[in-house]
């Protein structure tokens, strides 16, 4: 029996079969392949999006939530450009908040990278992140294009005697034009998993 997450993805496949991929490619800035499928980079991996579903082009295992995020993104009607201004995921877009606090999703990042900014930096580079300088607050800022039109700011704060290491994930203010709030939470979970597993394995592929 499929898990709840697998059922979510499976329910999206019939909708993909009705999708106008040429229109999606032009609106979202995706690559359209000769066979009519879309190509997109997501968290350090290339994926093919077609009427039959979504799959990583490397053929290695993938977490089903990555596939769901890409399906929702492909099916969105979002238009516009990033604002290049970043806020917590529960404030992206109109300011409506999630019904639950999503900070618990990023807590494992502080534990994974505590006292090890060098490994954090290496992981961010592998996922396509670009260093954006040190903030006045003391955090080290990185920018990551999670998907075309959806930009993230990821900030690393060193721990001290009073506060533990913390990694914050901020979304471009216009991200909710392309993914609904619940989907942004899915994306945040995919990012956290990718950062942790890339650190553990040294690779962006081959794990679920």
Tab-separated table of C-alpha atoms in Angstrom:
chain	number	residue	atom	x	y	z
A	1	UNK	CA	0.000	0.000	0.000
A	2	UNK	CA	1.318	3.450	-0.923
A	3	UNK	CA	2.192	5.879	1.840
A	4	UNK	CA	0.292	9.126	2.228
A	5	UNK	CA	3.105	11.054	0.548
A	6	UNK	CA	3.195	8.618	-2.362
A	7	UNK	CA	-0.569	8.949	-2.778
A	8	UNK	CA	-0.211	12.731	-2.982
A	9	UNK	CA	2.274	12.389	-5.827
A	10	UNK	CA	0.249	9.712	-7.615
A	11	UNK	CA	-2.813	11.972	-7.518
A	12	UNK	CA	-0.879	14.657	-9.402
A	13	UNK	CA	0.241	12.502	-12.343
A	14	UNK	CA	-3.147	12.606	-14.171
A	15	UNK	CA	-3.039	16.405	-13.945
A	16	UNK	CA	0.411	16.443	-15.540
A	17	UNK	CA	-0.995	14.550	-18.534
A	18	UNK	CA	-3.190	17.581	-19.252
A	19	UNK	CA	-0.438	20.130	-18.776
A	20	UNK	CA	0.667	22.470	-21.585
A	21	UNK	CA	4.420	22.088	-21.130
A	22	UNK	CA	5.297	24.680	-23.776
A	23	UNK	CA	3.305	27.301	-21.870
A	24	UNK	CA	4.837	26.182	-18.565
A	25	UNK	CA	8.372	26.322	-19.976
A	26	UNK	CA	7.881	29.870	-21.268
A	27	UNK	CA	6.208	31.138	-18.088
A	28	UNK	CA	8.536	29.527	-15.546
A	29	UNK	CA	11.751	29.679	-17.533
A	30	UNK	CA	12.220	25.906	-17.805
A	31	UNK	CA	13.997	23.993	-20.581
A	32	UNK	CA	11.728	22.185	-23.047
A	33	UNK	CA	13.223	18.999	-24.486
A	34	UNK	CA	12.707	17.837	-28.110
A	35	UNK	CA	10.310	15.133	-26.871
A	36	UNK	CA	8.138	17.755	-25.175
A	37	UNK	CA	9.278	17.045	-21.600
A	38	UNK	CA	10.549	19.714	-19.231
A	39	UNK	CA	13.998	19.734	-17.664
A	40	UNK	CA	14.742	21.393	-14.335
A	41	UNK	CA	17.468	21.431	-11.704
A	42	UNK	CA	16.209	20.985	-8.142
A	43	UNK	CA	18.568	20.817	-5.170
A	44	UNK	CA	21.583	19.686	-7.144
A	45	UNK	CA	19.818	17.151	-9.373
A	46	UNK	CA	18.346	17.254	-12.858
A	47	UNK	CA	14.753	16.067	-13.309
A	48	UNK	CA	12.560	15.335	-16.315
A	49	UNK	CA	8.910	16.347	-16.085
A	50	UNK	CA	6.565	14.724	-18.601
A	51	UNK	CA	2.937	13.721	-18.953
A	52	UNK	CA	3.892	10.350	-17.434
A	53	UNK	CA	5.351	11.808	-14.250
A	54	UNK	CA	8.659	13.061	-12.877
A	55	UNK	CA	11.994	11.317	-12.549
A	56	UNK	CA	15.624	12.274	-11.847
A	57	UNK	CA	17.730	11.922	-14.974
A	58	UNK	CA	20.510	10.165	-13.024
A	59	UNK	CA	18.181	7.213	-12.397
A	60	UNK	CA	19.051	7.059	-8.703
A	61	UNK	CA	16.567	6.877	-5.798
A	62	UNK	CA	14.671	10.004	-4.834
A	63	UNK	CA	12.333	10.992	-2.029
A	64	UNK	CA	8.761	11.186	-3.288
A	65	UNK	CA	8.267	14.624	-1.756
A	66	UNK	CA	10.791	16.017	-4.240
A	67	UNK	CA	8.577	14.710	-7.022
A	68	UNK	CA	5.463	16.237	-5.472
A	69	UNK	CA	7.096	19.659	-5.155
A	70	UNK	CA	8.086	19.556	-8.832
A	71	UNK	CA	4.598	18.442	-9.830
A	72	UNK	CA	2.908	21.229	-7.874
A	73	UNK	CA	5.394	23.713	-9.317
A	74	UNK	CA	4.731	22.570	-12.892
A	75	UNK	CA	0.973	22.744	-12.363
A	76	UNK	CA	0.978	26.178	-10.738
A	77	UNK	CA	-0.352	29.192	-12.609
A	78	UNK	CA	2.176	31.543	-11.035
A	79	UNK	CA	3.520	34.515	-12.967
A	80	UNK	CA	6.015	37.250	-12.208
A	81	UNK	CA	9.566	37.527	-10.993
A	82	UNK	CA	11.297	37.127	-7.611
A	83	UNK	CA	11.199	40.123	-5.267
A	84	UNK	CA	14.776	39.485	-4.051
A	85	UNK	CA	13.530	40.123	-0.521
A	86	UNK	CA	13.385	37.239	1.930
A	87	UNK	CA	11.054	36.266	4.767
A	88	UNK	CA	10.299	33.104	6.808
A	89	UNK	CA	8.215	30.523	4.932
A	90	UNK	CA	5.110	31.333	6.983
A	91	UNK	CA	5.243	34.961	5.828
A	92	UNK	CA	5.960	34.444	2.125
A	93	UNK	CA	3.391	36.090	-0.127
A	94	UNK	CA	0.409	37.699	1.535
A	95	UNK	CA	1.525	37.245	5.112
A	96	UNK	CA	-0.926	34.431	5.879
A	97	UNK	CA	0.795	31.983	8.208
A	98	UNK	CA	0.886	28.218	8.263
A	99	UNK	CA	-1.386	26.669	10.858
A	100	UNK	CA	1.717	25.186	12.485
A	101	UNK	CA	5.196	26.529	13.158
A	102	UNK	CA	7.679	25.016	10.690
A	103	UNK	CA	10.819	25.961	12.640
A	104	UNK	CA	11.064	22.368	13.885
A	105	UNK	CA	12.009	21.371	10.320
A	106	UNK	CA	15.198	23.429	10.361
A	107	UNK	CA	16.282	22.528	13.918
A	108	UNK	CA	18.228	19.438	12.692
A	109	UNK	CA	20.391	21.728	10.539
A	110	UNK	CA	21.737	23.520	13.590
A	111	UNK	CA	22.710	20.186	15.116
A	112	UNK	CA	24.221	18.857	11.880
A	113	UNK	CA	26.407	21.918	11.245
A	114	UNK	CA	27.128	23.033	14.811
A	115	UNK	CA	30.694	24.339	14.990
A	116	UNK	CA	31.330	23.328	11.385
A	117	UNK	CA	30.702	26.231	9.046
A	118	UNK	CA	33.230	24.779	6.592
A	119	UNK	CA	31.074	21.692	6.017
A	120	UNK	CA	27.963	23.864	5.791
A	121	UNK	CA	29.653	25.950	3.086
A	122	UNK	CA	30.754	22.861	1.173
A	123	UNK	CA	27.241	21.448	1.286
A	124	UNK	CA	25.703	24.688	0.077
A	125	UNK	CA	28.098	24.788	-2.871
A	126	UNK	CA	27.178	21.228	-3.860
A	127	UNK	CA	23.482	22.172	-3.852
A	128	UNK	CA	24.116	25.225	-6.015
A	129	UNK	CA	24.217	27.885	-3.303
A	130	UNK	CA	26.181	31.127	-3.631
A	131	UNK	CA	27.731	32.963	-0.682
A	132	UNK	CA	26.064	36.348	-0.155
A	133	UNK	CA	28.183	37.898	2.601
A	134	UNK	CA	28.014	38.292	6.364
A	135	UNK	CA	24.955	40.020	7.796
A	136	UNK	CA	24.958	42.764	10.415
A	137	UNK	CA	23.244	40.235	12.689
A	138	UNK	CA	26.364	38.071	12.474
A	139	UNK	CA	24.901	35.388	10.232
A	140	UNK	CA	26.535	34.086	7.063
A	141	UNK	CA	24.104	34.511	4.166
A	142	UNK	CA	23.810	32.142	1.202
A	143	UNK	CA	21.427	32.387	-1.755
A	144	UNK	CA	19.987	29.331	-3.486
A	145	UNK	CA	17.754	29.120	-6.547
A	146	UNK	CA	15.623	26.203	-5.415
A	147	UNK	CA	13.653	26.443	-8.664
A	148	UNK	CA	13.369	29.079	-11.387
A	149	UNK	CA	11.373	31.971	-9.842
A	150	UNK	CA	11.776	30.543	-6.293
A	151	UNK	CA	14.811	31.883	-4.466
A	152	UNK	CA	15.900	31.086	-0.924
A	153	UNK	CA	18.182	32.782	1.559
A	154	UNK	CA	19.870	30.391	3.960
A	155	UNK	CA	21.598	31.955	6.964
A	156	UNK	CA	24.110	30.226	9.240
A	157	UNK	CA	24.526	31.485	12.799
A	158	UNK	CA	27.424	30.250	14.907
A	159	UNK	CA	26.535	28.915	18.329
A	160	UNK	CA	27.883	30.397	21.558
A	161	UNK	CA	27.593	29.869	25.307
A	162	UNK	CA	24.067	31.284	25.251
A	163	UNK	CA	22.532	30.142	21.968
A	164	UNK	CA	23.065	26.987	19.877
A	165	UNK	CA	24.007	27.009	16.207
A	166	UNK	CA	21.032	27.891	14.024
A	167	UNK	CA	20.356	27.676	10.287
A	168	UNK	CA	17.471	29.792	9.017
A	169	UNK	CA	15.674	29.221	5.717
A	170	UNK	CA	14.012	32.292	4.222
A	171	UNK	CA	11.841	32.435	1.097
A	172	UNK	CA	11.584	35.109	-1.544
A	173	UNK	CA	8.448	37.152	-0.858
A	174	UNK	CA	6.958	36.137	-4.209
A	175	UNK	CA	7.519	32.388	-3.776
A	176	UNK	CA	3.866	31.791	-2.916
A	177	UNK	CA	2.894	32.875	-6.434
A	178	UNK	CA	4.353	29.592	-7.644
A	179	UNK	CA	3.734	27.244	-4.705
A	180	UNK	CA	0.982	27.375	-2.121
A	181	UNK	CA	1.962	27.686	1.527
A	182	UNK	CA	1.700	23.957	2.254
A	183	UNK	CA	3.903	23.245	-0.769
A	184	UNK	CA	6.484	25.736	0.460
A	185	UNK	CA	6.642	23.708	3.666
A	186	UNK	CA	7.182	20.583	1.531
A	187	UNK	CA	10.001	22.366	-0.292
A	188	UNK	CA	11.576	23.420	2.998
A	189	UNK	CA	11.519	19.803	4.159
A	190	UNK	CA	13.132	18.682	0.886
A	191	UNK	CA	15.885	21.257	1.335
A	192	UNK	CA	16.613	20.218	4.920
A	193	UNK	CA	16.798	16.563	3.893
A	194	UNK	CA	19.062	17.396	0.953
A	195	UNK	CA	21.446	19.387	3.132
A	196	UNK	CA	21.691	16.669	5.768
A	197	UNK	CA	22.013	13.739	3.364
A	198	UNK	CA	24.476	15.553	1.105
A	199	UNK	CA	26.623	16.200	4.177
A	200	UNK	CA	26.425	12.565	5.292
A	201	UNK	CA	27.034	10.980	1.897
A	202	UNK	CA	29.117	13.624	0.171
A	203	UNK	CA	26.765	13.514	-2.804
A	204	UNK	CA	23.477	15.119	-3.853
A	205	UNK	CA	22.162	11.837	-5.293
A	206	UNK	CA	21.693	8.191	-4.385
A	207	UNK	CA	19.635	8.537	-1.214
A	208	UNK	CA	15.936	8.805	-0.392
